[in-house]
Coordinates of C-alpha atoms in Angstrom, one line a residue:
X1 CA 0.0 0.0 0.0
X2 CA 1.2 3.4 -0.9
X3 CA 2.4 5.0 2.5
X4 CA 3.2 8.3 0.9
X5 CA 1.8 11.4 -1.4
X6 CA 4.2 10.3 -3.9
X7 CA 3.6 6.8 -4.1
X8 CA 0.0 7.1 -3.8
X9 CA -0.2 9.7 -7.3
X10 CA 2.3 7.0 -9.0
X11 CA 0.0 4.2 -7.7
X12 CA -3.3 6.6 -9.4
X13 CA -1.2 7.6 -12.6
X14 CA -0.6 3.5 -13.0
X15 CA -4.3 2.9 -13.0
X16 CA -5.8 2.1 -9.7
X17 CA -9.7 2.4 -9.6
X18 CA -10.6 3.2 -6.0
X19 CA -7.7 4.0 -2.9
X20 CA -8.3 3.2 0.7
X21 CA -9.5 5.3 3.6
X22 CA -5.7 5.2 4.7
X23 CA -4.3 6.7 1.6
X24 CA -7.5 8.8 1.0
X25 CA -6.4 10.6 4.5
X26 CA -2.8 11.1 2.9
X27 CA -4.5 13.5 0.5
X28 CA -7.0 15.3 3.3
X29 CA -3.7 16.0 5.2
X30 CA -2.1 17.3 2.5
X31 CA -5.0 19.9 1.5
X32 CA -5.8 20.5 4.7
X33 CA -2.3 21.6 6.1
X34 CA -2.1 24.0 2.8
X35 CA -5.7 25.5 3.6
X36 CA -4.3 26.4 7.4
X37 CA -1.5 27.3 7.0
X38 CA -2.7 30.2 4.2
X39 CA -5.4 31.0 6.9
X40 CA -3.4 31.4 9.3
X41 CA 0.0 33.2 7.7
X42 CA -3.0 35.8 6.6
X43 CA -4.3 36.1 10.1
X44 CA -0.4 36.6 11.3
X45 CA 0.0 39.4 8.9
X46 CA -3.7 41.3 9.2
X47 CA -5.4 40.3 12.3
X48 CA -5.0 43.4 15.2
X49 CA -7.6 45.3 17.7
X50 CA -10.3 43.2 16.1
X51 CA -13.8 43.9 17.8
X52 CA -15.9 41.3 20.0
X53 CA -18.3 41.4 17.2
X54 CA -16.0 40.6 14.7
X55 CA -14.6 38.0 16.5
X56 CA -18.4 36.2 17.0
X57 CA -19.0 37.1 13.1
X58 CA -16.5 35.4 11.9
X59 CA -16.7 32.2 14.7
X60 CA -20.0 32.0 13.4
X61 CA -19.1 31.8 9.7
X62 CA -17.2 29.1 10.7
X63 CA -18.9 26.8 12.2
X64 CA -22.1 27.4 9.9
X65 CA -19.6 26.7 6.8
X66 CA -18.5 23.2 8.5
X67 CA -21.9 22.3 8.6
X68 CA -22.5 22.9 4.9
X69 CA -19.5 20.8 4.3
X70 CA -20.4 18.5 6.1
X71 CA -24.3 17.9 4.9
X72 CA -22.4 17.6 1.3
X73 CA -20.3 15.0 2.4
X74 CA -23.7 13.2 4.1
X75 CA -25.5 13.9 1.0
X76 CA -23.2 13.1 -1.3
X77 CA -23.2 16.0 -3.1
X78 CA -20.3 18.1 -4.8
X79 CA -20.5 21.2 -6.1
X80 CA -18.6 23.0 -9.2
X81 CA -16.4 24.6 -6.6
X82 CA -15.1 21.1 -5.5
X83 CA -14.9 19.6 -8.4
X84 CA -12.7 22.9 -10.1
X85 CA -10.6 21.9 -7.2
X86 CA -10.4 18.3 -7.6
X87 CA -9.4 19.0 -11.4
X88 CA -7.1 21.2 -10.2
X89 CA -5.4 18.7 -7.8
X90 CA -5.5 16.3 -10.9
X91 CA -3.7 18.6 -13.5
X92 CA -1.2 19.3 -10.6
X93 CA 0.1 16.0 -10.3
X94 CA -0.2 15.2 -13.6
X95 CA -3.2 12.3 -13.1
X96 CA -5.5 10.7 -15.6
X97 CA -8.7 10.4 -13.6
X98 CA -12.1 10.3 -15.2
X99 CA -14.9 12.7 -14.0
X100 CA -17.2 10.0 -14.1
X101 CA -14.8 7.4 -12.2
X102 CA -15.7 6.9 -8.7
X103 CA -11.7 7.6 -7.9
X104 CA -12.9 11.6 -9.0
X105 CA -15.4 10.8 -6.7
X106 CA -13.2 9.8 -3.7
X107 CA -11.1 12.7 -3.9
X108 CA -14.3 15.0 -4.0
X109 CA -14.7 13.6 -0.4
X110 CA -11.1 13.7 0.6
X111 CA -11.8 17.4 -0.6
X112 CA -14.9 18.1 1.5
X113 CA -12.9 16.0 4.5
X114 CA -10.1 18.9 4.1
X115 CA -12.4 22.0 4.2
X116 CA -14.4 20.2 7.6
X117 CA -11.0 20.3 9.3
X118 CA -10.2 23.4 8.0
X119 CA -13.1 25.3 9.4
X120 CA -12.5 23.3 12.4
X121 CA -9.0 25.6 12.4
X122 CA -10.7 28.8 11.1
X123 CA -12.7 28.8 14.4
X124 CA -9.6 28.5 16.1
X125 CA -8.1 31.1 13.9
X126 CA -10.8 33.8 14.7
X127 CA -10.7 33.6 18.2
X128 CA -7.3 34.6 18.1
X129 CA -5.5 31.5 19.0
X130 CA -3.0 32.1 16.5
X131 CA -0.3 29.7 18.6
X132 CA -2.3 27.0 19.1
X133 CA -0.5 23.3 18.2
X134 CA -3.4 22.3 16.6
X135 CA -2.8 24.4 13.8
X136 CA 0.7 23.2 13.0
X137 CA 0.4 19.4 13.4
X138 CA -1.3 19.4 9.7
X139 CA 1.2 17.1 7.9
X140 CA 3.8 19.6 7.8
X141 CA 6.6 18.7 5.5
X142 CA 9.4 19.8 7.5
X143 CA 11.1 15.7 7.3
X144 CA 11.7 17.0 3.9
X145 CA 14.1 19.9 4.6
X146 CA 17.4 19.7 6.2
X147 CA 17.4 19.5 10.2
X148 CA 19.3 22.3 11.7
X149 CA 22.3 21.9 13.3
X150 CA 22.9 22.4 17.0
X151 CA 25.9 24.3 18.7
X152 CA 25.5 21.8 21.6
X153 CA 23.2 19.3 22.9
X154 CA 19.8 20.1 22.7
X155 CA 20.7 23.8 21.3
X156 CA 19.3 25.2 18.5
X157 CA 21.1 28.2 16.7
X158 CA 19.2 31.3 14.7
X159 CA 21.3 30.2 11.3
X160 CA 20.6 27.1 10.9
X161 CA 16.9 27.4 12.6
X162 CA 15.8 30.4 10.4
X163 CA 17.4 28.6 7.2
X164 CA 15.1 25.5 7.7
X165 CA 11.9 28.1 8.4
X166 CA 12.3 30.1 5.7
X167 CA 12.9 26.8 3.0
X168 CA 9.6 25.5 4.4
X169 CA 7.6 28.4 4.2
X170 CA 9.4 29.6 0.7
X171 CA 6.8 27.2 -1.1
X172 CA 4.1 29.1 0.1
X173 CA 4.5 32.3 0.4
X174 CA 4.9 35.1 -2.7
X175 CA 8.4 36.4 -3.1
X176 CA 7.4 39.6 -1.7
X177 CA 6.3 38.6 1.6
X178 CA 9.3 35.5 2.0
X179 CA 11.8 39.1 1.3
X180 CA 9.9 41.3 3.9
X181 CA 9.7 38.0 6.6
X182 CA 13.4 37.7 5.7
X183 CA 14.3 41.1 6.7
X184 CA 12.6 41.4 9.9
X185 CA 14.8 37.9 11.3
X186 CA 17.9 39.3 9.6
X187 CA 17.3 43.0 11.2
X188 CA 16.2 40.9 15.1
X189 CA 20.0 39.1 14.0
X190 CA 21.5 42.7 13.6
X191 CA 20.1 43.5 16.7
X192 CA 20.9 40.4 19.0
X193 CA 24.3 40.2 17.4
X194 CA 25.0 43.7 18.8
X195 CA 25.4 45.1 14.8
X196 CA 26.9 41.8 13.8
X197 CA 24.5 39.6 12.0
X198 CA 27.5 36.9 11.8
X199 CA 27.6 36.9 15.8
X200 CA 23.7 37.3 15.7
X201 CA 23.5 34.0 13.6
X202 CA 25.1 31.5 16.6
X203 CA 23.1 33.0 19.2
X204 CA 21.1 29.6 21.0
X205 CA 17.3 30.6 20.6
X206 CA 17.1 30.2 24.4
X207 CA 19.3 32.4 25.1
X208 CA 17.3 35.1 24.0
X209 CA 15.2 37.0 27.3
X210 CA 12.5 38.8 28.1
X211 CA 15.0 41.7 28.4
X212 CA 16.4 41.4 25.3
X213 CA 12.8 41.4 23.5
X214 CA 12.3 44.5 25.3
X215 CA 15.4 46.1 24.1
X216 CA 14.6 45.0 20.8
X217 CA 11.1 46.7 21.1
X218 CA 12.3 50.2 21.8
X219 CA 14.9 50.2 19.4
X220 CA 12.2 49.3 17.0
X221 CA 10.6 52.4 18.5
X222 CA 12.9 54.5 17.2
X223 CA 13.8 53.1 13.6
X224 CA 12.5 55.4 10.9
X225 CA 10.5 53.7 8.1
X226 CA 12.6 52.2 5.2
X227 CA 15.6 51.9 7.1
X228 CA 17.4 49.7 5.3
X229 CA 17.3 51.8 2.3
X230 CA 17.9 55.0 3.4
X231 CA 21.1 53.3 5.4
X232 CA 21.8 50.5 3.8
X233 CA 25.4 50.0 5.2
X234 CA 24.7 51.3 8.9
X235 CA 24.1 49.0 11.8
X236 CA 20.5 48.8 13.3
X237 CA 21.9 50.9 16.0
X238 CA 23.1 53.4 14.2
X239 CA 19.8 53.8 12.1
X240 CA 18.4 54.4 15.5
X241 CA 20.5 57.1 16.3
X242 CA 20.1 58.9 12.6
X243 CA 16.3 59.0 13.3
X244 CA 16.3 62.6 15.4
X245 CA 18.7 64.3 12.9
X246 CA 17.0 63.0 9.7
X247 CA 13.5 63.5 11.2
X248 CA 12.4 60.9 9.0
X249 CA 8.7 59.4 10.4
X250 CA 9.5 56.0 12.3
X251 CA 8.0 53.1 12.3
X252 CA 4.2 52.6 13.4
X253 CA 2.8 50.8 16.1
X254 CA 1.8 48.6 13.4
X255 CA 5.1 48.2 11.7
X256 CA 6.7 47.5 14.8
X257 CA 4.3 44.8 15.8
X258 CA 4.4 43.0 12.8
X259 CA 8.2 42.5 13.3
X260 CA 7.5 41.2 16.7
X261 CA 4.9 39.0 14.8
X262 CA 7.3 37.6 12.8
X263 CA 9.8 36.2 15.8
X264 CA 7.0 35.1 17.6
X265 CA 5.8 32.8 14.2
X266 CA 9.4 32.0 13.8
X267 CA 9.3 30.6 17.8
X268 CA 6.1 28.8 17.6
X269 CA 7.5 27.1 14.5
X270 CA 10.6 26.2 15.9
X271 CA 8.8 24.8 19.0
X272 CA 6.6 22.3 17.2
X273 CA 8.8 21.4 14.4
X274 CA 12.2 21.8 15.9
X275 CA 11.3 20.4 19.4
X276 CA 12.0 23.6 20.7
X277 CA 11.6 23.2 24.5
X278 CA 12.0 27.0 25.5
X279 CA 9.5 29.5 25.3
X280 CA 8.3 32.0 22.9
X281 CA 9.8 35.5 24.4
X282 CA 8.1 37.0 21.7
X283 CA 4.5 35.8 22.4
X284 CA 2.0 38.4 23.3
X285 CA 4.6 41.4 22.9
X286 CA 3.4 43.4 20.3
X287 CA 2.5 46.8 21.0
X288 CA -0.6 47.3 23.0
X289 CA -4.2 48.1 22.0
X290 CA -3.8 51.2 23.5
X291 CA -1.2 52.1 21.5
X292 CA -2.1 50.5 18.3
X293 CA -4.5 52.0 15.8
X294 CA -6.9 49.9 14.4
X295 CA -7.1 47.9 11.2
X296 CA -10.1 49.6 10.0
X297 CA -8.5 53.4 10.8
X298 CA -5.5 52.2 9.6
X299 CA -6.9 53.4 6.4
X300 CA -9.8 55.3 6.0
X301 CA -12.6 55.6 3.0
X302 CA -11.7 58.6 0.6
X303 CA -14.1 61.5 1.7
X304 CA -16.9 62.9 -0.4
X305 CA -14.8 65.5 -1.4
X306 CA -11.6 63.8 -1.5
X307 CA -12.9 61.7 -4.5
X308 CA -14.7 64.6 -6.3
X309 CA -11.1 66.0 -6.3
X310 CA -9.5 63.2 -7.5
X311 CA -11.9 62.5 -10.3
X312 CA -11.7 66.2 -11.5
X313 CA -7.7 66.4 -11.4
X314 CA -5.8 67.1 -14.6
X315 CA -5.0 63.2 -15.2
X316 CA -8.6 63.0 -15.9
X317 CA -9.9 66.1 -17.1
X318 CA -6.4 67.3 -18.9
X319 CA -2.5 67.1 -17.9
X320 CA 0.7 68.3 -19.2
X321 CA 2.3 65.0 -19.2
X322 CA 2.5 61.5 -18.2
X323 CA 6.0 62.4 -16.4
X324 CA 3.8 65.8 -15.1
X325 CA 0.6 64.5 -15.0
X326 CA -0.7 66.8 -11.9
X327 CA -0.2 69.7 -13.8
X328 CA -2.9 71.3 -16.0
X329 CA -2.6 71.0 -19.7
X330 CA -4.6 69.2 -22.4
X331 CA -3.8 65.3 -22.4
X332 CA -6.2 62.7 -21.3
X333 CA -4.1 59.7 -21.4
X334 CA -7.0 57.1 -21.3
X335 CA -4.9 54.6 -22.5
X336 CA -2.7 54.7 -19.6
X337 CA -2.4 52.5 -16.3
X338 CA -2.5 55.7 -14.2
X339 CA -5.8 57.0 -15.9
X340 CA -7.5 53.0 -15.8
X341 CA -6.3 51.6 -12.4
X342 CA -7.7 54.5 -10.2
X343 CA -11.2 54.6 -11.9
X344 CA -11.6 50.6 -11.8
X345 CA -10.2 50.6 -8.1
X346 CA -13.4 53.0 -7.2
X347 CA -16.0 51.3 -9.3
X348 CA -14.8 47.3 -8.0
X349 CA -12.4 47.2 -5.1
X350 CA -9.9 45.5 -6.9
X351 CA -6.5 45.7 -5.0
X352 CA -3.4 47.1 -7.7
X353 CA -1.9 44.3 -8.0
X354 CA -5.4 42.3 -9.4
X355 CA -5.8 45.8 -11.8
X356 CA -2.4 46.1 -13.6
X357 CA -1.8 41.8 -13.8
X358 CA -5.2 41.8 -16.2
X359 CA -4.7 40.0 -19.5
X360 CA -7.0 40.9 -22.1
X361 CA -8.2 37.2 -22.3
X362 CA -9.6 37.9 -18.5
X363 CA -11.9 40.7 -19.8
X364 CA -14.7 39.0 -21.0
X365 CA -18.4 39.0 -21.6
X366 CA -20.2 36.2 -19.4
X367 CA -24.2 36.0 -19.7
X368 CA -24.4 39.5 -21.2
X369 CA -22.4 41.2 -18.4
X370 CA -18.9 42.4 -18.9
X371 CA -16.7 41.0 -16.1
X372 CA -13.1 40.9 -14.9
X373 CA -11.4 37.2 -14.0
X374 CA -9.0 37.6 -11.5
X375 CA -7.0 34.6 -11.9
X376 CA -3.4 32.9 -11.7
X377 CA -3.5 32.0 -14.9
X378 CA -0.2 33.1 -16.0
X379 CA 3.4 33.0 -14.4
X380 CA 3.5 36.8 -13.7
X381 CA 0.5 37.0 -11.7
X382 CA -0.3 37.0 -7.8
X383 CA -2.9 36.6 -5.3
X384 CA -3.1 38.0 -2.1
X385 CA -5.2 34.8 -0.9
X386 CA -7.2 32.0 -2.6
X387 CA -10.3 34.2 -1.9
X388 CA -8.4 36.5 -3.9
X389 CA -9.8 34.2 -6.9
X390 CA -12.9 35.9 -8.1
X391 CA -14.8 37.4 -11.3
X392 CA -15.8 40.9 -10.7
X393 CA -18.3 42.2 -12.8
X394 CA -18.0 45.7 -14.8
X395 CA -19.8 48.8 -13.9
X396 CA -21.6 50.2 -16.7
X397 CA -19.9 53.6 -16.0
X398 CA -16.3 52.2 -17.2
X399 CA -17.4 50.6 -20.1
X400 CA -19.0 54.4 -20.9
X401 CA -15.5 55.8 -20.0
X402 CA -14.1 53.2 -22.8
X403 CA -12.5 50.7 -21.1
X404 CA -14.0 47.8 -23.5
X405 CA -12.9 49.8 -26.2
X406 CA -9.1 50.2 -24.9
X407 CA -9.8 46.3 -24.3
X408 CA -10.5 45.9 -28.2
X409 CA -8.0 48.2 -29.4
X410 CA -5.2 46.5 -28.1
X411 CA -6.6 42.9 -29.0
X412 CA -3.9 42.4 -31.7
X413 CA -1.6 39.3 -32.1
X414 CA 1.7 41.2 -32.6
X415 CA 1.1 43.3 -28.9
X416 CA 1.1 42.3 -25.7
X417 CA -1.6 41.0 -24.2
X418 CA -1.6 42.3 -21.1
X419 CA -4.3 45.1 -20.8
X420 CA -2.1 47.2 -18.7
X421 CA 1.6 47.0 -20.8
X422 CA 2.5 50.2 -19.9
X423 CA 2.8 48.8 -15.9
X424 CA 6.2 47.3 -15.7
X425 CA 7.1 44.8 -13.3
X426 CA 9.2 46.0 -10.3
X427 CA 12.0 44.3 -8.7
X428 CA 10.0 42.8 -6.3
X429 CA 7.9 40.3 -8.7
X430 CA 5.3 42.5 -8.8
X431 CA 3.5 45.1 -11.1
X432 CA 2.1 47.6 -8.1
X433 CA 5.1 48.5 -6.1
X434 CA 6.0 51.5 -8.7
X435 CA 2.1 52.7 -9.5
X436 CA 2.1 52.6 -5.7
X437 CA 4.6 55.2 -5.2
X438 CA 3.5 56.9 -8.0
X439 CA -0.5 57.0 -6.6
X440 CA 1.0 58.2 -3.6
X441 CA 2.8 60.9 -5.3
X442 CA 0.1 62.1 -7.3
X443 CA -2.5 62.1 -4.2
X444 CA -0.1 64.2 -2.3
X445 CA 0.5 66.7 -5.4
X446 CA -3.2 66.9 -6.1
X447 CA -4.3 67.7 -2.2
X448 CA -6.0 64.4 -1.5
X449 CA -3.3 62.4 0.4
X450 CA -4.0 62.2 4.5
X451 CA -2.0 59.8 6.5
X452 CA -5.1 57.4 6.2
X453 CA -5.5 57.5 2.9
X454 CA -4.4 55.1 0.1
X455 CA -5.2 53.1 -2.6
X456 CA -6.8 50.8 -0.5
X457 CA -8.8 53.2 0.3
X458 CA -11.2 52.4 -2.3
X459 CA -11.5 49.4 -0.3
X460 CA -13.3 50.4 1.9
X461 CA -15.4 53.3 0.0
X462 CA -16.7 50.4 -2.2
X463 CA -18.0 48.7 1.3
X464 CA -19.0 51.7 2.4
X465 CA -21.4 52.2 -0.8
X466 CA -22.5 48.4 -0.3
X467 CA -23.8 49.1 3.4
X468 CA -25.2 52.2 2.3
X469 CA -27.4 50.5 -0.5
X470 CA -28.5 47.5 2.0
X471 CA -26.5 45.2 0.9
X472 CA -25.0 42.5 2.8
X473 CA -21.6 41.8 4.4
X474 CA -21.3 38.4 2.4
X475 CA -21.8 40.7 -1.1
X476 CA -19.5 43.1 -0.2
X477 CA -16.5 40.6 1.1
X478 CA -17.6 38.2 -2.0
X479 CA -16.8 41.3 -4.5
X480 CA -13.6 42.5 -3.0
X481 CA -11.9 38.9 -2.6
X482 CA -11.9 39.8 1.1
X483 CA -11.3 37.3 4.1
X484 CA -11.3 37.6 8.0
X485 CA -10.5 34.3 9.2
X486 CA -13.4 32.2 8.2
X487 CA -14.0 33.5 4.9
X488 CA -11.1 31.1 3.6
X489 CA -11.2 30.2 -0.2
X490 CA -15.3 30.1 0.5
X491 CA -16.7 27.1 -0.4
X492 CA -20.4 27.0 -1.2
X493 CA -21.0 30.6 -0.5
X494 CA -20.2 32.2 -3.8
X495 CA -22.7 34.2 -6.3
X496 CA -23.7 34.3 -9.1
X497 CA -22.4 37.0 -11.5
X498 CA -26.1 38.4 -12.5
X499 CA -26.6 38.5 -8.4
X500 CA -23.2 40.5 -7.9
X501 CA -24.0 43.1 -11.4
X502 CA -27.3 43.7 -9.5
X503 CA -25.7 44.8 -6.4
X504 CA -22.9 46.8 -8.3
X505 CA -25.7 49.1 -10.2
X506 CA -27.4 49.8 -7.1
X507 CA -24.7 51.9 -5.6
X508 CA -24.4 55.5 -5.6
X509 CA -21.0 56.7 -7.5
X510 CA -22.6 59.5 -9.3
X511 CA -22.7 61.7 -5.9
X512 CA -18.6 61.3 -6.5
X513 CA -17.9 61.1 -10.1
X514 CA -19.4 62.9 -12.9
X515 CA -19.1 60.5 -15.7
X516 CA -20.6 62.2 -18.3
X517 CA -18.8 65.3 -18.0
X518 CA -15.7 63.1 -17.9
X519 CA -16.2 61.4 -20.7
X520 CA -17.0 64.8 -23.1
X521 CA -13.0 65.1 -21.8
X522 CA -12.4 63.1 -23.6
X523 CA -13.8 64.0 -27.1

C-alpha cells in the first residue's frame, strides 16, 4: 500500500480504480495543512484590535460553513467549486482520472474531508488563538528539509533554525512577503548580534530574554520607516541614532508589531517542528491596544470630497504629461495604467496588483455582463489569498469611460496581451510597487493624500457604498476577494455574476464622479 503522497499519485497515474480510507487521508492532510496554513499566515500578517463582534461574526461563519460541508459530504453531493478543485489537484500532479470514475469521486470527499477540518481551524483562527499546536500538526513537511544543526546538545542556533523556516515556508508564500519576513529575522539578528549579524547567527534561541525582546522593542521604537534603504550600510543601531537628525517618520505601532509577529511565528514554529523546548519571548509582545490603531483606521474611505477632487484632477480632465501629470494641460491619457487603475479601483475594489496583472483574455463578456477574472492563470500573476480568486463584474460607468474599447484596441496578435503593458514589473515580482509610489505621489500633489488615505482606500469606499445600499456583508467581502478568518477560499458561499452586477448598479457613485462630464473630456 502506498504509505506516501508520492507513491500514492504513482499508484493513481498506474491505473488504480478506488484508494483506501488510509491513503485517501494522505491527500486530506495534505490539503488540509495547505488550507491552514494560508489561513493562518494571513491572520499573522492582518489580524489586530479586532472587535468582540468581529470576532463572533466570523466564529459563526465558521462553524455554519462546517456544517454545509459536512451535509455535502452526508448527501453526497459536490458542487462546481469542488470539483474545479479536484481537477485542479489532478492537473497538478499530472493524473489521468475520469470525472465520471468513482476515484474523481473519492477525492471530492477527501476534498470536503479537508475544508471540515479546515473550518474546524478557522474557528480557532478567529478567536485569536494564533499559537495553538493544533494548527501546525497538519502534515507539515518539515522531514523534507534539512534538520538544523545544533551548537551543543539540545541547542538550536538562529542560522541554521531560520534557514530551515524560511525553506519551508518559501513554497508558500509570494516572493514579496518571504523578502519582507526575511528582513525582519535578519534585522532581530542585527540587533541580537550587537550590529553583527554573523555573531547574531550562533546565538542559541534560548538564550534570547525577556529583556532582550524588550530592548529590541524600543529600538524598533525608534527606527525610521525604510531603514534599510535610506542606510543600507549602517548597523540597526546606528539607524536608530540617525532618526532625530533626519527626522524621517518611524516606524508605526503597526510596523513594529508586525516585526515582533514575525519572531513570535518564527518561535512557535521552531517549537513544534524543531522540538524547541523554550519559550516564545516574543508571544503576546506586540504593542498594546492602546497604543495600536486599528485595522479599520489604519486606512480610512476617501471622503466625499476627497474623490470629487481626484476625479476632476488634470490626469482626468487634462494634464501636461504623463512624467507631469498633476499639472494642468490638455492630455487625457486614457490609455494609460494611471488614468485606468484609479477609476476601476473606485467602481470594483480591486487591489493594484489584481488591476495592472489583467490580460485581455480575463476581460470578458459572461451572460451579457462584462466582467473581470481575476485569476493565476499566467506566471506573472499573484494573489493575495485563494479568496483573492474571483470574477468581478464591470460597472456600466467604465465601459462608458471606454474601457472595452481600450480592451478591443489593443486585441492584436503582434502586442502584448496584457491590458495594462505600460505597468512594468518591479524588482520585487510585482506590477504595483512603482504605480504605488507613484498613486501616492500624485495624491499628495493633487491635495488628497492624509495619513489614512491610500489606494486601498477604495476598499473600503466600495463597502461603504455596499452598506449604504443595503446590501449585505457576504456581497460586499464576496466582491472584494476579502477574508477575515473564516472567509477562507469560500466554499459554497459564492454568487452568481447576475446576483453581484445587481448589487454593483445599485450603488451610488454619481454623488462622486461625474461620468458624463468626464467622458465629453475626452472628445
Amino acid at each position: 500500500m502506498a504509505t506516501n503522497l508520492d507513491e500514492l499519485f504513482q499508484l493513481i497515474r498506474q491505473g488504480t480504480d478506488l484508494i483506501s480510507p488510509e491513503q485517501l487521508s494522505l491527500i486530506v492532510n495534505e490539503l488540509h495543512r495547505t488550507k491552514t496554513k494560508t489561513l493562518l499566515v494571513e491572520a499573522l500578517e492582518e489580524f489586530q484590535d479586532r472587535t468582540e463582534e468581529e470576532v463572533e461574526w466570523e466564529s459563526f461563519r465558521a462553524r455554519e460553513f462546517k456544517k454545509e460541508v459536512e451535509n455535502d459530504l452526508r448527501v453526497s453531493h459536490y458542487g462546481a467549486d469542488i470539483k474545479a478543485e479536484v481537477r485542479n489537484l489532478i492537473n497538478e500532479r499530472d493524473l489521468d482520472v475520469s470525472p465520471d470514475s468513482p476515484l474523481f469521486k473519492q477525492l471530492c470527499r477527501a476534498v470536503l474531508q479537508a475544508w471540515v477540518l479546515h473550518y474546524e481551524d478557522a474557528a480557532l483562527i478567529v478567536k485569536g488563538h494564533l499559537d495553538d499546536p493544533r494548527l501546525y500538526g497538519t502534515g507539515s513537511n518539515i522531514e523534507e528539509i534539512k534538520a538544523p544543526k545544533a551548537s551543543g546538545k539540545g541547542v538550536l542556533i538562529f542560522k541554521d533554525s531560520i534557514e530551515t523556516y524560511l525553506a519551508e515556508y518559501k513554497r508558500n508564500w509570494t516572493d514579496k512577503h518571504y523578502s519582507s519576513q526575511q528582513a525582519k529575522l535578519n534585522h532581530f539578528l542585527d540587533f541580537i548580534g550587537e550590529g553583527d549579524r554573523n555573531k547574531g547567527e550562533q546565538v542559541a534561541l534560548q538564550d534570547v530574554s525577556s529583556s532582550d525582546v524588550r530592548s529590541y522593542k524600543e529600538l524598533l521604537q525608534r527606527t525610521p520607516s525604510n531603514a534599510s534603504k535610506r542606510h543600507p550600510n549602517k548597523t540597526v543601531f546606528e539607524v536608530a541614532e540617525t532618526a532625530d537628525s533626519d527626522r524621517n517618520p518611524r516606524l508605526s505601532a503597526t510596523s513594529i508589531t508586525k516585526y515582533i509577529q514575525c519572531l513570535s511565528s518564527f518561535y512557535t514554529w521552531a517549537m513544534k517542528e524543531l522540538d524547541f523546548e523554550g519559550k516564545n519571548p516574543f508571544l503576546g509582545r506586540g504593542v498594546s491596544s492602546a497604543s495600536a490603531t486599528s485595522k479599520r483606521a489604519e486606512r480610512n474611505p476617501f471622503s466625499r470630497q476627497q474623490l470629487k477632487t481626484l476625479f476632476s484632477s488634470p490626469i482626468f480632465y487634462g494634464c501636461k504629461s504623463l512624467a507631469s501629470c498633476y499639472k494642468e494641460g490638455g492630455l487625457i491619457p486614457n490609455d494609460s495604467n494611471k488614468y485606468w487603475v484609479p477609476l476601476i479601483g473606485f467602481y470594483s475594489g480591486m487591489r493594484q496588483q489584481e488591476i495592472l496583472q489583467l490580460y485581455l483574455e480575463d476581460v470578458y463578456e459572461k451572460d451579457g455582463i462584462w466582467v473581470m477574472d481575476i485569476n493565476k492563470n499566467h506566471p506573472d500573476k499573484k494573489l493575495k489569498t485563494p479568496q483573492s480568486k474571483r470574477v468581478v463584474p464591470i460597472h456600466r460607468d467604465l465601459i462608458t469611460l471606454g474601457l472595452i474599447d481600450l480592451k478591443n484596441q489593443r486585441s492584436h496578435p503582434e502586442e502584448s496581451q496584457r491590458l495594462f503593458s505600460d505597468a512594468l514589473m518591479s524588482s520585487d515580482g510585482t506590477y504595483s510597487s512603482t504605480f504605488s509610489k507613484w498613486f501616492s505621489r500624485y495624491l499628495k500633489n493633487t491635495d488628497v493624500k492624509t495619513e489614512k488615505t491610500s489606494f486601498h482606500s477604495f476598499r473600503h469606499n466600495i463597502k461603504d457604498l455596499f452598506r449604504n445600499a443595503g446590501e449585505s456583508d457576504e456581497i460586499s467581502e464576496s466582491f472584494v476577494g476579502r477574508t477575515t478568518g473564516t472567509t477562507g477560499e469560500r466554499y459554497g458561499s459564492g454568487y452568481r455574476i447576475e446576483r453581484l452586477d445587481t448589487a454593483l448598479h445599485q450603488l451610488q457613485f454619481d454623488e462622486f464622479i461625474d461620468v458624463q462630464r468626464l467622458k465629453s473630456r475626452q472628445q
